[in-house]
């Protein structure tokens, strides 16, 4: 148990009412005395009682999160974490709204954001995605005087309070390490890396997570496993959720008898797995990013060797909780970055890892 308001009052030699007013910004307390109480409370690790906080502020607080819609399986997992956090905070008068904005539609993004601002949103979370004019989005948030955080993709040069997500360079390095160590006893050591050209986003600003993954992969390969030959091939971004073509399939067929491993960087999991199945790829190490139902199934069939997973459910959960912590702090919250490590998901641990996020949220 942490220190109580009564103990703070006793230790500082002031009244309980004065301490209550200082901690809740309710009623007059001199600035000097208020600062003294706040500093002592922080030093002693004081944690306010949640139910009493709700009674003091007597209002509902509104949180809003924004992301793209694709890939759907990934943002569905984010939403699972968001909903668990929203349910936990409902008793403390919080509303949580998660908006998935159509790709490349900054105007729709700004319209949703302005609607939230008009309805009294208290804090915002966003993904720094290159397919939108995020600078305009952040400007709108800052002009409204709202605290905000980034999740999944960071905007480190903004005024965001913290970032909740993974290190994409580290994800690429993990893929390289797994492939290299699995190929240790192979006479031939060649890898096909499939990357997205993102031609339509060539002028976009902001982090390119696929490029970061590739940099991490190539850096570790060049430094630690120079004996492995990497074949890097690109396909374009016209390959969308409802559009089918043979770009990935053709690349898989071209290399299936030349390489001992294949690594998909961007989020075209279904197309890659379909290509492996259609081409009849066997005895080849296959790796991609992020778990979905198809990846889980093909880990079981062993068409897929490993998945580099960044725990999106935990990202959604911690993002909501970070916003709540910011709003419940009586002074600017000094939040550390919430770094979520990648999991290496294999056939043997797929059920354990898949259920781990839910277990953590319930604990």
Short mmCIF file of C-alpha atoms in Angstrom, two decimals:
data_model
loop_
_atom_site.label_atom_id
_atom_site.label_comp_id
_atom_site.label_asym_id
_atom_site.label_seq_id
_atom_site.Cartn_x
_atom_site.Cartn_y
_atom_site.Cartn_z
CA UNK A 1 0.00 0.00 0.00
CA UNK A 2 1.28 3.50 -0.85
CA UNK A 3 1.13 6.54 1.35
CA UNK A 4 -2.32 8.07 1.99
CA UNK A 5 -3.47 11.69 1.93
CA UNK A 6 -3.86 11.60 5.72
CA UNK A 7 -0.27 10.42 6.11
CA UNK A 8 0.94 13.16 3.78
CA UNK A 9 -0.94 15.74 5.87
CA UNK A 10 0.51 14.38 9.10
CA UNK A 11 4.08 14.20 7.77
CA UNK A 12 3.97 17.73 6.36
CA UNK A 13 2.19 19.17 9.40
CA UNK A 14 -0.78 20.52 7.43
CA UNK A 15 -4.48 19.72 7.32
CA UNK A 16 -5.98 16.82 5.39
CA UNK A 17 -8.23 19.31 3.56
CA UNK A 18 -5.20 21.23 2.31
CA UNK A 19 -3.60 18.07 0.99
CA UNK A 20 -6.84 17.05 -0.74
CA UNK A 21 -7.19 20.46 -2.38
CA UNK A 22 -3.57 20.43 -3.57
CA UNK A 23 -3.73 16.94 -5.04
CA UNK A 24 -7.12 17.41 -6.70
CA UNK A 25 -6.73 21.09 -7.73
CA UNK A 26 -10.00 21.71 -5.94
CA UNK A 27 -10.17 24.83 -3.76
CA UNK A 28 -7.56 27.42 -2.86
CA UNK A 29 -4.02 26.43 -1.87
CA UNK A 30 -1.02 28.73 -2.33
CA UNK A 31 1.22 27.82 -5.26
CA UNK A 32 4.19 27.25 -2.97
CA UNK A 33 2.30 24.90 -0.66
CA UNK A 34 0.66 23.06 -3.54
CA UNK A 35 4.06 22.45 -5.13
CA UNK A 36 5.40 21.21 -1.80
CA UNK A 37 2.54 18.72 -1.46
CA UNK A 38 2.86 17.50 -5.05
CA UNK A 39 6.60 17.00 -4.80
CA UNK A 40 6.32 15.12 -1.51
CA UNK A 41 3.49 12.95 -2.83
CA UNK A 42 5.53 12.06 -5.91
CA UNK A 43 8.63 11.35 -3.82
CA UNK A 44 6.64 9.00 -1.55
CA UNK A 45 4.96 7.21 -4.46
CA UNK A 46 1.44 8.42 -3.73
CA UNK A 47 -1.23 6.83 -5.97
CA UNK A 48 -4.71 8.42 -5.91
CA UNK A 49 -7.71 6.20 -5.35
CA UNK A 50 -9.34 5.77 -8.76
CA UNK A 51 -12.97 5.87 -7.65
CA UNK A 52 -12.42 9.08 -5.67
CA UNK A 53 -10.81 10.68 -8.72
CA UNK A 54 -13.92 10.05 -10.77
CA UNK A 55 -16.10 11.63 -8.08
CA UNK A 56 -13.84 14.67 -7.91
CA UNK A 57 -13.86 15.40 -11.64
CA UNK A 58 -17.53 14.34 -12.10
CA UNK A 59 -17.28 14.04 -15.90
CA UNK A 60 -16.75 11.47 -18.64
CA UNK A 61 -13.40 11.49 -20.39
CA UNK A 62 -13.11 10.67 -24.06
CA UNK A 63 -10.14 8.98 -25.78
CA UNK A 64 -9.72 8.62 -29.54
CA UNK A 65 -7.32 6.38 -31.49
CA UNK A 66 -6.63 6.56 -35.24
CA UNK A 67 -5.06 4.14 -37.73
CA UNK A 68 -5.46 2.93 -41.31
CA UNK A 69 -7.75 0.03 -42.24
CA UNK A 70 -5.17 -2.31 -43.81
CA UNK A 71 -3.99 -4.90 -43.10
CA UNK A 72 -7.32 -5.71 -41.44
CA UNK A 73 -6.03 -8.66 -39.42
CA UNK A 74 -3.41 -6.45 -37.75
CA UNK A 75 -5.75 -3.62 -36.76
CA UNK A 76 -8.32 -6.20 -35.61
CA UNK A 77 -5.70 -7.39 -33.11
CA UNK A 78 -4.99 -3.80 -32.07
CA UNK A 79 -8.72 -3.36 -31.52
CA UNK A 80 -8.87 -6.39 -29.22
CA UNK A 81 -6.42 -4.70 -26.85
CA UNK A 82 -8.25 -1.38 -27.16
CA UNK A 83 -11.55 -2.98 -26.20
CA UNK A 84 -10.08 -4.76 -23.17
CA UNK A 85 -8.67 -1.46 -21.89
CA UNK A 86 -11.91 0.37 -22.71
CA UNK A 87 -13.90 -2.14 -20.68
CA UNK A 88 -11.56 -1.76 -17.71
CA UNK A 89 -11.84 2.04 -17.82
CA UNK A 90 -15.60 2.14 -18.34
CA UNK A 91 -16.21 2.02 -14.60
CA UNK A 92 -14.10 5.15 -14.25
CA UNK A 93 -16.18 7.11 -16.77
CA UNK A 94 -14.00 6.76 -19.84
CA UNK A 95 -15.20 6.44 -23.42
CA UNK A 96 -12.78 5.02 -26.00
CA UNK A 97 -13.28 5.45 -29.75
CA UNK A 98 -11.07 3.72 -32.32
CA UNK A 99 -11.23 5.08 -35.89
CA UNK A 100 -9.81 3.23 -38.91
CA UNK A 101 -9.36 5.78 -41.68
CA UNK A 102 -9.54 4.91 -45.41
CA UNK A 103 -6.06 4.69 -46.95
CA UNK A 104 -4.57 7.85 -48.52
CA UNK A 105 -7.56 9.96 -47.38
CA UNK A 106 -6.16 12.72 -45.19
CA UNK A 107 -9.35 14.77 -45.52
CA UNK A 108 -11.41 11.93 -44.02
CA UNK A 109 -8.81 11.66 -41.27
CA UNK A 110 -9.03 15.37 -40.43
CA UNK A 111 -12.84 15.29 -40.57
CA UNK A 112 -12.97 12.45 -38.01
CA UNK A 113 -10.43 14.22 -35.83
CA UNK A 114 -12.29 17.54 -35.94
CA UNK A 115 -15.51 15.72 -35.09
CA UNK A 116 -13.83 14.21 -32.02
CA UNK A 117 -12.51 17.64 -31.00
CA UNK A 118 -15.98 19.17 -31.32
CA UNK A 119 -17.40 16.40 -29.14
CA UNK A 120 -14.84 17.08 -26.42
CA UNK A 121 -12.13 14.46 -26.84
CA UNK A 122 -9.54 14.67 -24.04
CA UNK A 123 -6.55 12.78 -25.51
CA UNK A 124 -5.58 11.21 -28.83
CA UNK A 125 -3.40 8.36 -30.12
CA UNK A 126 -2.23 8.03 -33.72
CA UNK A 127 0.00 5.92 -35.95
CA UNK A 128 2.63 7.87 -37.90
CA UNK A 129 1.68 6.38 -41.27
CA UNK A 130 3.16 7.64 -44.52
CA UNK A 131 -0.12 7.29 -46.43
CA UNK A 132 -1.54 10.39 -44.71
CA UNK A 133 -0.38 13.96 -44.15
CA UNK A 134 0.40 13.26 -40.50
CA UNK A 135 1.95 16.71 -40.08
CA UNK A 136 -1.48 18.23 -40.74
CA UNK A 137 -3.07 15.76 -38.32
CA UNK A 138 -0.58 16.55 -35.56
CA UNK A 139 -0.96 20.29 -36.16
CA UNK A 140 -4.72 19.95 -35.69
CA UNK A 141 -4.23 18.04 -32.43
CA UNK A 142 -1.69 20.52 -31.07
CA UNK A 143 -3.78 23.54 -32.00
CA UNK A 144 -6.62 22.00 -29.99
CA UNK A 145 -4.23 21.72 -27.02
CA UNK A 146 -4.69 17.96 -26.70
CA UNK A 147 -2.12 15.53 -25.29
CA UNK A 148 -1.33 12.72 -27.70
CA UNK A 149 0.75 9.58 -28.05
CA UNK A 150 1.95 7.57 -31.02
CA UNK A 151 1.57 3.81 -31.32
CA UNK A 152 2.84 1.17 -33.76
CA UNK A 153 4.84 3.77 -35.74
CA UNK A 154 6.55 6.61 -33.88
CA UNK A 155 6.88 10.33 -34.59
CA UNK A 156 9.90 11.02 -32.36
CA UNK A 157 10.35 14.63 -33.46
CA UNK A 158 6.80 15.60 -32.52
CA UNK A 159 5.50 16.66 -29.10
CA UNK A 160 3.94 13.27 -28.42
CA UNK A 161 3.96 12.20 -24.77
CA UNK A 162 5.25 8.69 -25.46
CA UNK A 163 5.39 5.89 -28.04
CA UNK A 164 3.90 2.42 -27.67
CA UNK A 165 5.25 -0.12 -30.13
CA UNK A 166 8.15 -2.12 -31.48
CA UNK A 167 11.59 -1.50 -32.95
CA UNK A 168 11.29 -2.41 -36.64
CA UNK A 169 15.03 -2.60 -37.23
CA UNK A 170 15.19 -5.15 -34.41
CA UNK A 171 12.38 -7.12 -36.09
CA UNK A 172 14.43 -7.39 -39.28
CA UNK A 173 17.50 -8.46 -37.32
CA UNK A 174 15.50 -11.17 -35.56
CA UNK A 175 14.37 -12.55 -38.92
CA UNK A 176 17.97 -12.56 -40.18
CA UNK A 177 19.25 -14.30 -37.05
CA UNK A 178 16.60 -17.04 -37.25
CA UNK A 179 17.21 -17.72 -40.95
CA UNK A 180 21.01 -17.68 -40.63
CA UNK A 181 21.09 -20.04 -37.68
CA UNK A 182 18.58 -22.40 -39.31
CA UNK A 183 20.79 -22.56 -42.43
CA UNK A 184 23.99 -23.27 -40.50
CA UNK A 185 24.19 -26.89 -41.62
CA UNK A 186 22.98 -26.25 -45.16
CA UNK A 187 25.55 -26.60 -47.94
CA UNK A 188 23.93 -23.79 -49.90
CA UNK A 189 22.97 -20.59 -48.11
CA UNK A 190 20.83 -18.33 -50.26
CA UNK A 191 17.80 -16.25 -49.21
CA UNK A 192 15.04 -14.56 -51.22
CA UNK A 193 13.86 -11.33 -49.58
CA UNK A 194 10.55 -9.93 -50.86
CA UNK A 195 10.11 -6.17 -50.41
CA UNK A 196 7.50 -3.62 -51.47
CA UNK A 197 8.55 -0.79 -53.81
CA UNK A 198 5.90 1.67 -52.47
CA UNK A 199 6.14 3.72 -55.67
CA UNK A 200 2.95 5.65 -54.94
CA UNK A 201 4.40 6.70 -51.58
CA UNK A 202 7.82 7.69 -52.89
CA UNK A 203 7.26 11.34 -51.90
CA UNK A 204 5.67 10.51 -48.57
CA UNK A 205 7.16 11.74 -45.31
CA UNK A 206 7.63 9.76 -42.14
CA UNK A 207 9.11 6.38 -41.20
CA UNK A 208 9.11 3.54 -43.71
CA UNK A 209 8.82 0.47 -41.49
CA UNK A 210 9.46 -1.98 -44.33
CA UNK A 211 12.69 -0.16 -45.15
CA UNK A 212 13.66 -0.28 -41.47
CA UNK A 213 13.06 -4.03 -41.34
CA UNK A 214 15.18 -4.51 -44.46
CA UNK A 215 17.99 -2.39 -43.01
CA UNK A 216 18.01 -4.49 -39.85
CA UNK A 217 17.98 -7.74 -41.84
CA UNK A 218 20.80 -6.75 -44.20
CA UNK A 219 22.88 -5.20 -41.44
CA UNK A 220 22.96 -8.40 -39.38
CA UNK A 221 23.52 -10.58 -42.44
CA UNK A 222 26.44 -8.45 -43.63
CA UNK A 223 28.01 -8.21 -40.18
CA UNK A 224 27.58 -11.72 -38.84
CA UNK A 225 26.72 -14.04 -41.75
CA UNK A 226 28.61 -12.85 -44.86
CA UNK A 227 28.57 -16.39 -46.29
CA UNK A 228 24.80 -16.10 -46.92
CA UNK A 229 23.73 -14.72 -50.30
CA UNK A 230 20.70 -12.43 -50.23
CA UNK A 231 18.52 -11.97 -53.32
CA UNK A 232 16.37 -8.83 -52.89
CA UNK A 233 13.30 -8.56 -55.12
CA UNK A 234 10.58 -5.89 -55.17
CA UNK A 235 6.89 -5.94 -56.06
CA UNK A 236 4.66 -2.86 -56.21
CA UNK A 237 1.89 -1.61 -53.89
CA UNK A 238 -0.93 -2.10 -56.40
CA UNK A 239 -1.38 -5.49 -54.79
CA UNK A 240 -4.19 -4.64 -52.33
CA UNK A 241 -6.60 -6.67 -50.22
CA UNK A 242 -9.27 -7.21 -52.89
CA UNK A 243 -6.93 -7.19 -55.89
CA UNK A 244 -5.08 -10.27 -57.03
CA UNK A 245 -2.12 -10.61 -59.34
CA UNK A 246 0.85 -12.94 -59.68
CA UNK A 247 3.75 -10.73 -58.61
CA UNK A 248 4.61 -12.67 -55.47
CA UNK A 249 3.76 -16.04 -57.01
CA UNK A 250 6.06 -15.40 -59.98
CA UNK A 251 8.94 -14.39 -57.70
CA UNK A 252 8.46 -17.48 -55.52
CA UNK A 253 8.44 -19.74 -58.58
CA UNK A 254 11.53 -18.07 -60.03
CA UNK A 255 13.55 -18.71 -56.87
CA UNK A 256 12.07 -21.86 -55.34
CA UNK A 257 14.87 -24.11 -56.63
CA UNK A 258 17.61 -21.54 -56.08
CA UNK A 259 17.22 -20.50 -52.45
CA UNK A 260 16.98 -22.28 -49.12
CA UNK A 261 14.97 -19.53 -47.37
CA UNK A 262 12.33 -16.92 -48.22
CA UNK A 263 11.55 -13.82 -46.15
CA UNK A 264 8.53 -11.57 -46.73
CA UNK A 265 8.87 -8.06 -45.27
CA UNK A 266 5.60 -6.17 -46.02
CA UNK A 267 2.10 -7.19 -44.93
CA UNK A 268 1.01 -9.41 -47.82
CA UNK A 269 0.88 -12.59 -45.78
CA UNK A 270 -2.09 -14.23 -47.49
CA UNK A 271 -0.62 -13.70 -50.97
CA UNK A 272 2.78 -15.04 -49.90
CA UNK A 273 1.34 -18.14 -48.27
CA UNK A 274 -0.89 -18.76 -51.29
CA UNK A 275 2.18 -18.47 -53.52
CA UNK A 276 4.14 -20.97 -51.42
CA UNK A 277 1.26 -23.42 -51.56
CA UNK A 278 0.58 -22.94 -55.29
CA UNK A 279 4.26 -23.31 -56.19
CA UNK A 280 4.62 -26.41 -54.02
CA UNK A 281 7.47 -25.00 -51.95
CA UNK A 282 8.92 -27.61 -49.59
CA UNK A 283 12.03 -27.88 -47.41
CA UNK A 284 12.49 -24.11 -47.53
CA UNK A 285 12.74 -21.80 -44.52
CA UNK A 286 9.87 -19.30 -44.77
CA UNK A 287 9.46 -16.24 -42.56
CA UNK A 288 7.05 -13.29 -42.45
CA UNK A 289 5.84 -10.62 -40.01
CA UNK A 290 2.70 -10.59 -37.84
CA UNK A 291 0.32 -13.38 -36.92
CA UNK A 292 -3.01 -13.82 -38.66
CA UNK A 293 -5.27 -16.85 -39.07
CA UNK A 294 -3.50 -17.96 -42.26
CA UNK A 295 -0.07 -17.70 -40.63
CA UNK A 296 -1.22 -19.68 -37.59
CA UNK A 297 -2.67 -22.38 -39.81
CA UNK A 298 0.45 -22.69 -41.96
CA UNK A 299 2.74 -22.80 -38.95
CA UNK A 300 0.82 -25.97 -38.13
CA UNK A 301 1.17 -27.35 -41.68
CA UNK A 302 4.84 -26.24 -41.64
CA UNK A 303 4.47 -24.41 -44.94
CA UNK A 304 5.55 -21.46 -42.78
CA UNK A 305 8.63 -21.77 -40.57
CA UNK A 306 8.41 -18.68 -38.35
CA UNK A 307 6.57 -15.42 -37.73
CA UNK A 308 8.08 -12.25 -36.28
CA UNK A 309 5.20 -10.95 -34.16
CA UNK A 310 5.00 -7.49 -32.55
CA UNK A 311 2.07 -8.18 -30.16
CA UNK A 312 -0.55 -5.78 -31.58
CA UNK A 313 -3.08 -6.66 -28.87
CA UNK A 314 -0.68 -5.40 -26.21
CA UNK A 315 -0.02 -2.27 -28.28
CA UNK A 316 -3.73 -1.43 -28.35
CA UNK A 317 -4.12 -2.07 -24.63
CA UNK A 318 -1.09 -0.08 -23.49
CA UNK A 319 -1.95 2.82 -25.79
CA UNK A 320 -5.31 3.33 -24.11
CA UNK A 321 -3.77 2.95 -20.67
CA UNK A 322 -1.03 5.46 -21.51
CA UNK A 323 -3.66 8.06 -22.46
CA UNK A 324 -5.53 7.39 -19.22
CA UNK A 325 -2.35 7.81 -17.19
CA UNK A 326 -1.65 11.14 -18.88
CA UNK A 327 -5.12 12.45 -18.09
CA UNK A 328 -5.13 11.24 -14.50
CA UNK A 329 -1.76 12.83 -13.72
CA UNK A 330 -2.05 16.09 -11.83
CA UNK A 331 1.07 17.38 -13.52
CA UNK A 332 2.68 16.57 -16.91
CA UNK A 333 3.29 12.83 -17.00
CA UNK A 334 6.90 11.77 -17.57
CA UNK A 335 6.13 8.57 -19.45
CA UNK A 336 8.89 6.30 -20.74
CA UNK A 337 8.61 4.76 -24.18
CA UNK A 338 6.68 1.49 -24.02
CA UNK A 339 8.87 -0.83 -26.08
CA UNK A 340 7.16 -4.10 -26.98
CA UNK A 341 9.63 -6.81 -27.91
CA UNK A 342 9.11 -9.03 -30.94
CA UNK A 343 8.18 -12.66 -30.44
CA UNK A 344 9.64 -15.40 -32.62
CA UNK A 345 6.64 -17.65 -33.25
CA UNK A 346 7.35 -21.22 -34.40
CA UNK A 347 5.23 -24.31 -34.95
CA UNK A 348 6.05 -25.52 -31.45
CA UNK A 349 5.11 -22.33 -29.56
CA UNK A 350 2.36 -20.89 -31.80
CA UNK A 351 -0.50 -21.61 -29.39
CA UNK A 352 1.45 -20.34 -26.41
CA UNK A 353 2.40 -17.03 -28.05
CA UNK A 354 -1.06 -16.53 -29.57
CA UNK A 355 -2.67 -16.84 -26.15
CA UNK A 356 0.02 -14.94 -24.27
CA UNK A 357 -1.23 -11.44 -25.03
CA UNK A 358 -4.74 -12.22 -23.79
CA UNK A 359 -3.33 -13.80 -20.63
CA UNK A 360 -1.23 -10.70 -19.92
CA UNK A 361 -4.22 -8.42 -20.37
CA UNK A 362 -6.27 -10.46 -17.92
CA UNK A 363 -3.52 -10.59 -15.28
#
